[in-house]
Coordinates of C-alpha atoms in Angstrom, one line a residue:
Chain A
M13 CA -65.9 21.8 -190.2
I14 CA -67.0 20.4 -187.2
T15 CA -70.0 22.4 -187.5
Y16 CA -70.8 21.4 -191.0
T17 CA -70.0 17.6 -190.1
A18 CA -72.7 17.9 -187.0
V19 CA -75.0 19.5 -189.0
G20 CA -75.2 17.9 -191.8
L21 CA -74.7 14.3 -190.1
L22 CA -78.0 15.1 -188.2
G23 CA -79.7 16.4 -191.2
M24 CA -79.5 13.7 -193.4
L25 CA -80.0 11.1 -190.8
A26 CA -83.2 12.5 -190.3
L27 CA -84.0 12.2 -194.2
S28 CA -83.4 8.8 -193.5
I29 CA -81.0 8.1 -195.6
P30 CA -79.0 5.0 -194.8
V31 CA -76.3 5.6 -192.3
G32 CA -73.4 4.2 -193.6
I33 CA -74.2 6.5 -197.3
V34 CA -74.6 9.3 -194.8
L35 CA -70.7 8.7 -193.7
F36 CA -69.5 8.6 -197.3
L37 CA -71.5 11.5 -198.3
L38 CA -69.8 13.8 -195.3
G39 CA -66.6 12.6 -196.9
I40 CA -67.3 13.9 -199.9
G41 CA -68.5 17.0 -198.7
I42 CA -65.1 17.9 -196.8
D43 CA -63.2 17.3 -200.1
Q44 CA -65.4 19.3 -201.7
F45 CA -65.5 22.3 -199.5
F46 CA -62.5 21.9 -196.8
S47 CA -59.6 20.2 -198.5
A48 CA -57.0 21.6 -200.4
F49 CA -56.1 18.3 -202.2
P50 CA -58.6 16.0 -203.9
L51 CA -59.3 13.0 -201.0
L52 CA -62.1 11.6 -203.3
R53 CA -59.4 9.7 -205.4
G54 CA -58.4 7.9 -202.0
L55 CA -62.0 6.5 -201.7
G56 CA -61.4 2.9 -204.1
S57 CA -58.0 2.2 -201.8
L58 CA -60.0 3.1 -198.3
V59 CA -62.7 0.8 -199.7
W60 CA -60.2 -1.8 -200.2
S61 CA -58.2 -1.0 -197.4
S62 CA -60.8 -1.3 -194.7
S63 CA -62.7 -4.1 -195.9
N64 CA -59.3 -6.2 -196.3
S65 CA -59.0 -6.8 -192.8
A66 CA -58.4 -10.3 -191.2
T67 CA -59.6 -8.0 -187.9
L68 CA -62.6 -7.4 -189.1
I69 CA -63.6 -10.9 -190.3
A70 CA -64.2 -11.3 -186.6
I71 CA -67.4 -9.8 -187.2
P72 CA -69.2 -12.4 -189.5
F73 CA -68.0 -14.9 -187.0
F74 CA -69.3 -13.6 -184.1
V75 CA -72.6 -12.7 -185.5
L76 CA -72.3 -16.9 -186.6
L77 CA -71.8 -17.8 -183.3
G78 CA -74.8 -15.7 -182.3
E79 CA -76.9 -17.1 -184.9
I80 CA -76.2 -20.4 -184.5
L81 CA -76.3 -20.3 -180.5
V82 CA -79.7 -18.8 -180.7
R83 CA -81.2 -21.6 -182.8
S84 CA -79.4 -24.3 -180.7
G85 CA -81.8 -24.9 -178.0
V86 CA -79.0 -24.0 -175.0
A87 CA -81.0 -20.8 -173.6
A88 CA -83.8 -22.2 -172.2
R89 CA -81.5 -24.8 -170.8
T90 CA -79.3 -22.5 -169.4
Y91 CA -82.5 -20.0 -167.7
A92 CA -83.5 -22.8 -165.9
A93 CA -80.1 -24.0 -164.5
L94 CA -80.0 -20.1 -163.4
D95 CA -83.3 -19.7 -162.3
K96 CA -82.5 -22.4 -159.6
W97 CA -79.3 -20.6 -158.3
V98 CA -80.3 -17.1 -158.2
S99 CA -84.6 -17.1 -157.8
W100 CA -84.1 -17.0 -153.8
L101 CA -83.0 -13.3 -154.0
P102 CA -85.9 -10.6 -153.6
G103 CA -87.7 -10.5 -156.8
G104 CA -87.1 -14.0 -158.0
L105 CA -87.3 -14.7 -161.6
V106 CA -86.1 -11.4 -162.5
H107 CA -82.6 -12.5 -161.2
A108 CA -82.4 -15.3 -163.8
N109 CA -83.1 -13.0 -166.4
I110 CA -80.2 -10.8 -165.5
A111 CA -77.9 -13.8 -164.7
T112 CA -78.9 -15.5 -168.1
A113 CA -77.7 -12.4 -170.2
T114 CA -74.6 -12.3 -168.3
M115 CA -73.8 -15.5 -169.2
F116 CA -75.0 -14.8 -173.0
S117 CA -73.1 -11.6 -173.2
A118 CA -70.1 -14.0 -172.4
T119 CA -70.5 -15.5 -175.5
S120 CA -72.2 -13.1 -177.7
G121 CA -70.9 -9.9 -179.3
S122 CA -74.6 -8.6 -179.8
S123 CA -77.0 -6.4 -177.0
V124 CA -79.8 -7.2 -179.3
A125 CA -79.0 -11.0 -180.0
T126 CA -78.8 -11.2 -176.1
A127 CA -82.1 -9.3 -175.2
A128 CA -84.1 -11.5 -177.8
T129 CA -82.6 -14.6 -176.6
V130 CA -83.2 -14.2 -173.2
A131 CA -86.4 -12.8 -174.0
T132 CA -87.9 -15.5 -175.7
V133 CA -87.0 -18.1 -173.4
A134 CA -88.0 -15.6 -170.3
M135 CA -91.1 -14.4 -171.0
P136 CA -93.3 -17.6 -171.1
Q137 CA -92.2 -17.6 -167.9
A138 CA -93.6 -14.3 -166.3
E139 CA -96.9 -14.9 -167.6
K140 CA -97.1 -18.2 -166.2
L141 CA -96.2 -17.7 -162.4
G142 CA -97.6 -14.1 -162.6
Y143 CA -94.8 -11.6 -162.7
D144 CA -95.4 -7.8 -162.6
P145 CA -94.4 -7.2 -166.4
K146 CA -92.5 -4.0 -165.9
L147 CA -89.4 -5.2 -163.6
F148 CA -89.6 -8.2 -165.1
S149 CA -89.5 -7.2 -168.9
G150 CA -86.9 -4.1 -167.9
A151 CA -84.6 -6.4 -166.9
I152 CA -84.2 -8.1 -169.8
A153 CA -84.0 -5.0 -171.9
A154 CA -81.1 -4.1 -169.5
G155 CA -79.4 -7.3 -169.1
G156 CA -79.2 -7.7 -173.0
T157 CA -77.4 -4.6 -173.1
L158 CA -74.4 -6.5 -171.3
G159 CA -73.7 -8.3 -175.1
I160 CA -71.4 -5.6 -176.1
M161 CA -69.6 -4.9 -172.9
I162 CA -68.7 -8.3 -171.8
P163 CA -66.6 -9.8 -174.2
P164 CA -66.5 -10.8 -177.0
S165 CA -68.0 -7.6 -178.4
I166 CA -68.4 -6.6 -182.0
N167 CA -68.8 -3.0 -180.7
L168 CA -65.6 -2.9 -179.6
I169 CA -64.2 -4.8 -182.3
V170 CA -65.0 -2.1 -184.5
Y171 CA -64.4 0.6 -182.1
G172 CA -60.6 -0.6 -181.8
F173 CA -60.3 -1.2 -185.6
L174 CA -61.5 2.3 -186.4
T175 CA -59.1 4.0 -183.7
Q176 CA -56.4 1.8 -184.1
T177 CA -57.0 0.6 -180.4
S178 CA -55.6 -3.1 -179.2
I179 CA -58.9 -5.3 -179.2
P180 CA -57.4 -7.5 -176.5
Q181 CA -57.3 -4.6 -174.5
L182 CA -60.4 -3.5 -175.2
F183 CA -62.0 -7.0 -174.2
L184 CA -60.0 -7.1 -170.6
A185 CA -61.0 -3.6 -170.1
G186 CA -64.8 -4.4 -170.6
L187 CA -64.7 -7.4 -168.3
I188 CA -65.3 -5.6 -164.7
P189 CA -67.4 -3.0 -165.9
G190 CA -69.6 -5.7 -167.4
L191 CA -69.9 -7.9 -164.6
G192 CA -69.8 -5.1 -162.1
L193 CA -73.3 -3.5 -164.2
A194 CA -74.4 -7.3 -163.7
L195 CA -73.8 -6.9 -160.2
A196 CA -75.7 -3.9 -159.8
F197 CA -78.4 -4.8 -161.8
V198 CA -79.0 -7.5 -159.6
V199 CA -78.5 -5.4 -156.4
M200 CA -80.8 -2.8 -158.0
T201 CA -83.4 -5.7 -158.7
A202 CA -82.9 -7.0 -155.0
I203 CA -83.7 -3.3 -153.3
I204 CA -86.7 -2.7 -155.7
C205 CA -88.6 -5.6 -155.1
T206 CA -87.6 -5.8 -150.8
L207 CA -89.1 -2.3 -151.0
R208 CA -92.0 -3.0 -153.1
P209 CA -92.3 -6.7 -153.2
S210 CA -95.3 -7.0 -155.7
L211 CA -93.2 -5.5 -158.2
G212 CA -91.3 -9.1 -158.2
G213 CA -92.8 -12.3 -158.2
P214 CA -92.5 -15.6 -155.7
R215 CA -89.0 -16.2 -154.3
R216 CA -88.0 -19.8 -154.8
T217 CA -85.6 -22.4 -153.1
F218 CA -84.7 -25.4 -154.6
P219 CA -82.8 -28.7 -152.6
L220 CA -78.9 -28.6 -153.1
S221 CA -78.9 -31.5 -155.4
A222 CA -81.2 -30.1 -157.9
M223 CA -79.0 -26.7 -157.9
M224 CA -75.7 -29.1 -158.3
G225 CA -77.9 -30.9 -161.1
A226 CA -78.5 -27.5 -162.7
L227 CA -74.8 -26.6 -163.1
L228 CA -74.4 -29.5 -165.6
H229 CA -76.5 -27.3 -167.9
L230 CA -74.3 -23.9 -167.6
V231 CA -71.4 -26.0 -168.8
P232 CA -71.7 -25.8 -172.5
I233 CA -71.9 -21.8 -172.4
L234 CA -68.9 -21.6 -169.7
L235 CA -67.0 -23.9 -172.0
L236 CA -67.3 -21.9 -175.0
F237 CA -66.9 -18.5 -172.7
T238 CA -63.6 -19.9 -171.3
A239 CA -62.5 -21.2 -175.4
I240 CA -62.8 -18.1 -176.9
V241 CA -61.7 -15.5 -174.1
G242 CA -59.3 -18.1 -173.2
S243 CA -57.8 -19.0 -176.0
I244 CA -57.2 -14.9 -176.9
Y245 CA -55.2 -14.0 -173.4
K246 CA -53.3 -17.8 -173.7
G247 CA -52.0 -16.1 -176.9
W248 CA -53.1 -19.0 -178.7
A249 CA -55.7 -17.1 -181.0
T250 CA -56.3 -13.7 -182.2
P251 CA -59.4 -12.1 -181.3
T252 CA -60.2 -13.3 -185.0
E253 CA -59.1 -16.8 -184.7
A254 CA -61.0 -17.0 -181.2
A255 CA -64.1 -16.0 -182.9
A256 CA -63.7 -19.2 -185.4
V257 CA -63.3 -21.5 -182.4
G258 CA -66.3 -19.8 -181.0
V259 CA -68.2 -20.7 -184.1
A260 CA -67.1 -24.4 -184.0
G261 CA -67.6 -24.5 -180.0
A262 CA -71.5 -23.4 -181.2
F263 CA -72.1 -25.9 -183.8
I264 CA -70.8 -28.4 -181.0
I265 CA -73.5 -27.2 -178.6
A266 CA -76.0 -27.3 -181.7
F267 CA -74.9 -30.4 -182.4
F268 CA -75.3 -31.9 -179.3
F269 CA -79.0 -30.6 -178.6
G270 CA -79.8 -32.3 -182.3
R271 CA -80.4 -28.8 -183.8
V272 CA -77.9 -28.9 -186.7
D273 CA -79.5 -29.5 -190.1
F274 CA -79.2 -27.8 -193.6
A275 CA -82.5 -25.1 -192.9
M276 CA -80.8 -24.1 -189.7
I277 CA -77.5 -23.6 -191.3
G278 CA -79.4 -21.6 -194.1
Q279 CA -80.9 -19.7 -192.2
A280 CA -77.7 -18.6 -189.6
T281 CA -75.7 -17.9 -192.8
L282 CA -78.4 -15.7 -194.2
G283 CA -78.6 -13.9 -191.1
T284 CA -74.9 -13.6 -190.8
V285 CA -74.2 -12.1 -194.5
K286 CA -77.2 -9.7 -194.0
I287 CA -75.6 -8.3 -190.7
T288 CA -72.6 -8.1 -191.7
S289 CA -72.8 -6.0 -194.7
M290 CA -75.2 -3.8 -192.7
I291 CA -72.3 -3.3 -190.4
M292 CA -69.5 -2.9 -193.1
L293 CA -71.3 -0.2 -194.9
I294 CA -71.0 1.7 -191.7
V295 CA -67.4 0.8 -190.8
I296 CA -66.7 1.6 -194.4
G297 CA -68.4 5.0 -194.4
A298 CA -66.4 5.9 -191.4
S299 CA -63.2 4.8 -192.0
F300 CA -63.6 7.1 -195.3
L301 CA -65.1 10.1 -193.4
N302 CA -62.0 9.3 -190.7
F303 CA -59.6 9.8 -193.3
T304 CA -61.2 12.8 -195.0
L305 CA -61.6 14.5 -191.3
A306 CA -58.3 13.9 -190.7
S307 CA -56.7 14.8 -194.2
A308 CA -58.2 18.4 -194.0
G309 CA -56.8 18.7 -190.5
L310 CA -59.6 17.9 -187.7
G311 CA -56.5 17.5 -185.7
R312 CA -56.2 21.5 -185.6
E313 CA -59.3 22.8 -185.4
L314 CA -60.4 20.5 -182.5
Q315 CA -57.5 22.3 -180.5
G316 CA -58.8 25.4 -181.8
F317 CA -62.0 24.6 -180.5
L318 CA -61.0 22.9 -177.1
N319 CA -59.2 26.6 -176.4
G320 CA -62.4 28.4 -177.5
L321 CA -64.5 26.7 -174.9
G322 CA -62.0 27.3 -172.2
L323 CA -63.3 24.0 -170.1
S324 CA -61.2 22.0 -168.4
A325 CA -60.8 18.4 -169.1
I326 CA -63.4 17.1 -166.9
S327 CA -65.9 19.5 -168.0
T328 CA -65.6 19.1 -171.6
M329 CA -66.1 15.2 -170.9
L330 CA -69.0 15.8 -169.1
V331 CA -70.3 17.5 -172.0
I332 CA -69.5 14.7 -174.2
V333 CA -71.4 12.7 -172.1
L334 CA -74.5 14.7 -172.6
I335 CA -73.8 14.7 -175.8
Y336 CA -74.3 10.7 -176.1
I337 CA -77.2 10.7 -173.7
V338 CA -79.1 13.1 -175.8
L339 CA -78.2 11.3 -179.1
G340 CA -78.8 8.1 -177.5
F341 CA -82.6 8.7 -177.5
F342 CA -83.0 9.1 -181.0
I343 CA -79.8 6.9 -182.8
E344 CA -78.8 3.3 -182.2
T345 CA -75.6 1.6 -181.0
L346 CA -73.3 0.9 -183.7
S347 CA -74.7 4.0 -185.7
L348 CA -74.2 5.8 -182.8
M349 CA -71.1 4.8 -182.2
V350 CA -69.5 5.0 -185.4
V351 CA -70.8 8.3 -186.5
T352 CA -69.1 10.2 -183.3
I353 CA -66.2 8.0 -183.1
P354 CA -64.2 10.1 -186.2
I355 CA -64.6 13.5 -183.9
M356 CA -65.3 12.4 -180.2
V357 CA -62.3 10.2 -180.2
P358 CA -59.8 12.9 -181.3
L359 CA -61.0 15.3 -178.9
V360 CA -60.9 12.8 -175.8
V361 CA -57.3 12.1 -177.1
E362 CA -56.6 15.7 -177.5
L363 CA -57.4 16.3 -173.8
G364 CA -55.3 13.4 -172.6
Y365 CA -57.6 10.5 -172.1
D366 CA -56.6 6.6 -172.6
P367 CA -58.6 5.4 -175.8
V368 CA -59.2 2.5 -174.2
W369 CA -61.1 3.5 -171.2
F370 CA -63.1 5.9 -173.5
G371 CA -63.8 2.7 -175.7
I372 CA -65.6 1.5 -172.3
L373 CA -67.1 4.5 -171.5
M374 CA -68.4 5.0 -174.5
I375 CA -69.9 1.0 -174.7
V376 CA -71.7 2.2 -171.0
L377 CA -73.2 5.4 -172.7
V378 CA -74.4 3.8 -175.9
E379 CA -76.1 0.7 -173.7
M380 CA -78.0 3.6 -172.5
A381 CA -78.9 4.4 -175.9
L382 CA -80.1 0.7 -176.5
I383 CA -83.0 1.1 -173.5
T384 CA -83.8 5.1 -173.8
P385 CA -87.2 6.1 -175.9
P386 CA -88.3 6.9 -178.5
V387 CA -85.8 4.5 -180.4
G388 CA -84.4 1.8 -178.4
L389 CA -83.8 -1.3 -179.7
N390 CA -83.9 -3.6 -177.1
L391 CA -87.1 -2.1 -175.7
Y392 CA -88.8 -3.4 -178.8
V393 CA -87.0 -6.3 -178.9
V394 CA -88.5 -7.7 -175.7
Q395 CA -91.5 -6.2 -176.3
G396 CA -91.5 -8.2 -179.5
A397 CA -91.3 -11.5 -177.3
R398 CA -94.5 -10.6 -175.5
T399 CA -98.0 -11.8 -176.4
S400 CA -100.0 -9.0 -174.3
G401 CA -99.1 -5.7 -172.5
N402 CA -97.7 -2.5 -173.6
L403 CA -94.4 -1.1 -174.8
S404 CA -94.5 1.4 -171.9
D405 CA -94.8 -1.3 -169.4
V406 CA -90.8 -1.8 -170.7
M407 CA -90.1 1.6 -171.0
L408 CA -90.7 1.9 -166.9
G409 CA -89.7 -1.0 -166.0
V410 CA -86.0 -0.2 -167.4
I411 CA -85.8 3.1 -165.5
P412 CA -84.1 1.9 -162.6
Y413 CA -81.4 -0.1 -165.1
A414 CA -80.9 3.1 -167.2
L415 CA -79.8 4.9 -163.5
V416 CA -77.4 2.0 -162.7
L417 CA -75.8 2.3 -166.6
L418 CA -75.6 6.2 -165.8
L419 CA -74.2 5.7 -162.4
M420 CA -71.6 3.4 -164.3
A421 CA -70.8 6.2 -166.3
G422 CA -69.9 8.2 -163.5
A423 CA -68.0 5.9 -161.7
L424 CA -65.6 5.4 -164.9
L425 CA -65.3 9.2 -165.2
I426 CA -64.1 9.4 -161.6
F427 CA -62.6 6.1 -161.1
P428 CA -61.1 5.3 -164.8
Q429 CA -59.1 2.5 -162.8
I430 CA -62.5 0.2 -163.6
A431 CA -61.6 -0.1 -167.3
L432 CA -57.9 0.4 -166.9
F433 CA -56.9 -2.0 -164.5
L434 CA -57.3 -5.3 -166.0
P435 CA -55.5 -4.5 -169.0
A436 CA -52.6 -3.0 -167.2
F437 CA -52.4 -5.7 -164.3
L438 CA -52.4 -8.4 -166.9
S439 CA -49.9 -7.0 -169.5
Chain B
M17 CA -92.5 -5.6 -214.9
A18 CA -91.4 -3.3 -211.8
D19 CA -92.2 -6.5 -209.3
S20 CA -90.5 -9.5 -211.9
V21 CA -87.1 -7.6 -211.6
L22 CA -87.6 -6.9 -208.2
R23 CA -88.4 -10.6 -207.1
L24 CA -85.4 -11.6 -209.7
L25 CA -82.8 -9.5 -207.9
R26 CA -84.2 -10.9 -204.6
T27 CA -83.5 -14.5 -206.1
L28 CA -80.1 -13.9 -207.2
N29 CA -79.3 -12.1 -204.2
R30 CA -80.2 -14.8 -201.9
G31 CA -78.0 -17.1 -204.0
V32 CA -75.2 -15.2 -203.5
A33 CA -76.1 -14.7 -200.2
Y34 CA -75.5 -18.3 -199.4
L35 CA -72.4 -18.4 -201.5
I36 CA -70.9 -15.7 -199.5
G37 CA -72.0 -17.8 -196.2
I38 CA -70.4 -21.1 -197.6
M39 CA -67.2 -18.9 -198.1
L40 CA -67.5 -17.5 -194.7
L41 CA -67.7 -21.6 -193.3
V42 CA -65.3 -22.5 -195.2
C43 CA -62.6 -19.5 -193.9
A44 CA -63.8 -20.2 -190.4
A45 CA -62.4 -23.9 -190.6
F46 CA -59.5 -23.0 -192.1
V47 CA -58.5 -20.5 -189.6
L48 CA -59.6 -23.1 -187.5
A49 CA -57.2 -25.9 -189.0
D50 CA -54.3 -23.6 -188.7
I51 CA -54.7 -22.8 -185.0
L52 CA -54.6 -26.6 -184.2
L53 CA -51.5 -26.9 -186.5
R54 CA -49.9 -24.1 -184.8
Q55 CA -50.2 -26.1 -181.9
V56 CA -48.0 -29.0 -183.1
G57 CA -45.3 -26.7 -184.9
T58 CA -46.6 -25.8 -188.1
S59 CA -48.7 -24.1 -189.8
F60 CA -50.4 -23.2 -193.7
G61 CA -49.3 -19.6 -193.4
G62 CA -51.1 -16.5 -194.6
T63 CA -54.4 -17.6 -193.1
D64 CA -54.7 -13.5 -192.1
E65 CA -54.2 -13.0 -195.4
I66 CA -56.9 -15.2 -197.0
S67 CA -58.9 -14.0 -193.8
G68 CA -58.5 -10.3 -195.4
Y69 CA -59.4 -11.5 -198.7
V70 CA -62.6 -13.2 -197.7
M71 CA -63.7 -10.5 -195.7
A72 CA -63.5 -8.0 -198.8
I73 CA -65.4 -10.1 -201.1
A74 CA -68.1 -11.1 -198.9
T75 CA -68.7 -7.2 -197.7
A76 CA -68.4 -6.3 -201.4
W77 CA -71.1 -9.3 -202.4
G78 CA -73.2 -8.8 -199.4
M79 CA -74.5 -5.4 -200.0
S80 CA -76.9 -6.2 -202.2
F81 CA -78.7 -8.8 -200.3
A82 CA -78.7 -6.4 -197.0
L83 CA -80.1 -3.7 -199.5
L84 CA -82.9 -5.6 -200.8
E85 CA -83.6 -7.5 -197.3
L86 CA -83.9 -3.6 -195.9
S87 CA -81.3 -4.2 -193.5
H88 CA -78.9 -0.9 -194.3
V89 CA -80.0 1.1 -191.1
R90 CA -81.9 4.2 -191.4
I91 CA -83.1 6.5 -188.8
D92 CA -87.1 7.0 -189.5
L93 CA -88.2 9.1 -187.2
L94 CA -89.5 11.5 -189.0
R95 CA -90.4 9.0 -192.1
Q96 CA -92.7 7.0 -189.4
K97 CA -94.6 10.0 -189.0
A98 CA -95.6 10.5 -192.7
N99 CA -98.5 9.2 -194.3
P100 CA -97.6 6.7 -197.1
L101 CA -96.9 9.0 -199.9
G102 CA -95.0 11.0 -197.7
R103 CA -93.1 7.4 -196.6
S104 CA -92.4 6.7 -200.3
L105 CA -91.0 10.1 -200.8
F106 CA -88.0 9.7 -197.9
D107 CA -87.6 5.9 -199.5
I108 CA -87.4 6.8 -203.1
F109 CA -85.2 10.3 -201.9
S110 CA -82.9 8.0 -199.6
M111 CA -82.9 5.4 -202.4
I112 CA -81.8 7.9 -205.2
V113 CA -78.9 9.4 -202.7
M114 CA -77.7 5.8 -202.1
T115 CA -77.5 4.6 -205.8
A116 CA -75.5 7.6 -206.7
V117 CA -73.1 7.2 -203.6
V118 CA -72.8 3.4 -204.3
L119 CA -72.1 4.6 -208.3
I120 CA -69.4 6.7 -207.2
I121 CA -67.5 4.1 -205.0
A122 CA -67.6 1.5 -207.4
Y123 CA -66.2 3.9 -210.0
Q124 CA -63.5 5.1 -207.5
C125 CA -62.6 1.2 -207.0
W126 CA -62.0 0.8 -211.0
P127 CA -58.6 2.7 -210.4
V128 CA -57.2 0.1 -207.4
L129 CA -57.9 -3.1 -210.0
E130 CA -56.9 -1.3 -213.0
R131 CA -53.1 -0.6 -211.2
S132 CA -52.9 -4.2 -210.1
I133 CA -53.8 -5.2 -213.5
I134 CA -51.4 -2.9 -215.2
N135 CA -48.5 -3.5 -212.8
G136 CA -49.4 -7.1 -212.7
S137 CA -48.8 -6.6 -208.6
N138 CA -48.6 -9.2 -206.1
A139 CA -49.5 -9.0 -202.6
N140 CA -46.5 -7.7 -200.5
T141 CA -47.2 -10.8 -198.6
P142 CA -45.6 -14.3 -197.9
L143 CA -48.3 -16.1 -200.4
E144 CA -47.4 -13.0 -203.2
T145 CA -51.0 -13.6 -204.1
P146 CA -51.3 -11.7 -207.7
L147 CA -54.2 -9.2 -206.3
V148 CA -56.3 -9.5 -209.9
W149 CA -57.2 -12.8 -208.4
V150 CA -59.1 -11.1 -205.3
Q151 CA -59.3 -7.5 -206.2
G152 CA -61.3 -8.3 -209.5
P153 CA -64.0 -10.3 -207.3
W154 CA -64.0 -7.3 -204.8
F155 CA -64.7 -4.8 -207.5
A156 CA -67.2 -6.9 -209.0
G157 CA -69.2 -7.2 -206.3
W158 CA -69.1 -3.2 -205.9
V159 CA -70.5 -2.9 -209.4
W160 CA -73.2 -5.6 -208.5
F161 CA -74.1 -3.3 -205.7
G162 CA -74.7 -0.5 -207.7
I163 CA -76.5 -2.3 -210.8
V164 CA -78.4 -3.8 -208.2
S165 CA -79.2 -0.2 -206.7
T166 CA -80.1 1.5 -209.9
L167 CA -82.5 -1.2 -210.7
T168 CA -84.0 -1.4 -207.1
T169 CA -84.9 2.3 -207.2
L170 CA -86.4 2.8 -211.1
S171 CA -88.4 -0.2 -210.1
A172 CA -89.2 1.5 -206.7
L173 CA -89.8 4.6 -208.6
T174 CA -92.0 2.7 -211.1
L175 CA -94.3 1.9 -208.2
I176 CA -94.6 5.1 -206.8
V177 CA -95.5 6.6 -209.8
Q178 CA -98.5 3.8 -210.6
G179 CA -99.5 4.8 -206.6
R180 CA -98.3 1.3 -205.3
F181 CA -97.2 2.5 -202.1
A182 CA -97.4 -0.4 -200.3
E183 CA -95.3 -2.6 -202.7
S184 CA -92.9 -0.1 -202.7
E185 CA -92.3 0.1 -199.5
R186 CA -91.8 -3.5 -199.2
A187 CA -89.0 -3.3 -201.7
I188 CA -87.3 -0.1 -200.6
G189 CA -89.0 0.7 -197.2
A190 CA -87.3 0.8 -193.4
F191 CA -87.7 -1.5 -191.1
G192 CA -86.3 -0.6 -188.0
E193 CA -82.8 -2.3 -186.6
A194 CA -85.2 -4.6 -184.5
D195 CA -87.7 -6.3 -187.1
M196 CA -83.9 -7.9 -188.6
L197 CA -83.7 -10.7 -186.0

C-alpha cells in the first residue's frame, strides 16, 4: 500500500494532474484495492467536516492580511528604516533584505508573499547602488522562506489541522528556529562579504538621529506582530481570531498610508479567494487520503515496513530528510507538505518523535524546497522582480543560504530542544 | 461558441468570488466584534460555528473561480517540455480526470445533505442551526464546481479539436505557482 501510494503519487503528479485531485484519486484507489469496507461513502461527510472548520478560516484571513499589507506601502518604509540599522555590516544592504524579510515573516503566513514583497522594494536599490546581483537576490529568496517558519504560518496551520497538533504550540516552536535562521543568514552574509567584499556592496553608516527616526517606521509591523502573536499567547484569541485581528490591523496600516479604496479591496479579495480555494482543494484531498490510509491499516503496514528496514530511529530520520531534499527539487511548499503528511507523520510518530518537532523540521526542509531548482518558487518570484539578468544569478546566490537551512535541519535532528524548548517553557 | 462559454463562466465566477470575499470580510468583522465583546464580559456565542459554515461555503464556491484562474496547483515539469499539441494533451487529460473526480465528489456530497433534509437535523451546538441552511449552499457550490469543470473541459476540447492550442492553453493551461501572485 505504501509503494502503491508513493508510485501513484509521483506518476500522477508527473502527468500534471492537479495536486489536490491526485490526492482524491489515491484515496479512491486505496478504497478500491486495499479496503474491505466501502470508504468512498465517507467522502461526502469528509468534504463537509474538513471544510466546515473554524480553524481553517484562519487561512483566508492570513492570506487577506498579506494581500492588504502588500498593497499598503508599508514595505518600502520598513525597508528604508532597516537599511539605516543594518547596512553597516559587511554586505551592506543585503542585510536589510534579510531583516525586512524577517519582519514581514512575522506578519505574513506565506513565504512567496514575503519574497515578493521584499523583492519589489529591494531590487531597484540593488541596481541603483551597484550591488552584485547574485548574493543580493539570493538573500531575498532565502529570507522570504522564513515566512512559513516565523509565526503566523499558513503551512503550520495546515500541518496542525491534518495531524491534529496544537497550532499555538507549533507557532511557538517555529519562533526560535525562525529567528535563528534569520541570524544565521546574516552571519553567513557577513562572512562571505568579509572574505569577498566584491559580492556585497558599500557599507553605510547613518547618524544616530536618523537611526532613531527610522524606528518610527518599524512600529506598524511590530505592532501588528504583537497584536497577532500576543493575542494568541495572552489567551485572548485563538489563531483564527488573531488572524481576524491581523486583517483589521492591516486595514488600519493601509488606511493610514491612504491606500484603502474599492479597487484595492476588490483585488485583495479576489486574490484571497483564489489562493484559499487552491489550498483547500489540496487540504480536503489530503484529509480524504489520510482517512482512507488510516482505515485501510497504514499503521500496521508502517510498523512492518520499519521492522523490515531494520534501521535505527535516527537513520530512518536521515532517510526521511533525504527524501524531502530530493522531492523538494521538484515539488513545492504546501503540496510537498500535504502529499507527504499522510505517510510521513504516522511513521515519525511511530518512531517515537514529537509531531510538533517534526512539523518544524518539515518546515525547514520545505523552505529548502522553495529555493532549490528546477522548481523553486522563491527563485522565480525574485527573478520576476528583476529588470535584467538571468535566473542563474539567483540560483547561485541562494546556495550559501540553502547550506544554512541544511545546517538547521541537522541541528534540529541533534538538538530537538531548539524547537521544543519554547512550547514547553511557556505551557 | 467555446470562447463565449468560457467568457461567461469567467464573468459569473468573478461575481461569485466577490460575494465570497464580502462574506469573508463580514465574518472577520464578526469574529473581531466577538473578541471585543468578550473583553467586556459578554459574547455573541457561536462565532466558531458560523466561521466554520462560512469556510465550508466559501471553499465550495471558490473552487470554480480558482479553476478558471488556473490556480489549482499542477506540477508541470514534464508538461513544459512538450510542444503546443503535447501541452494541450496534458491539459485536456488532466481536465478530464479532474472533472470526473469533482463529479464524484459532488455526487458523494449529496447524501450528507439528503440526511439532513430527511432527519431535519440541527447542528449539535448552542445555535442549533438547521443543517439544511448551510449544507444546501455548500452542496450547491460543489455541484457548481462540477458544472463549471464539465463546461470548461468541453469548451477546451472544442478549441483543441479546432487546433486553437494557444486559446485552450489560456483556458486550461498551467501557470507555475509563481504567476499566481
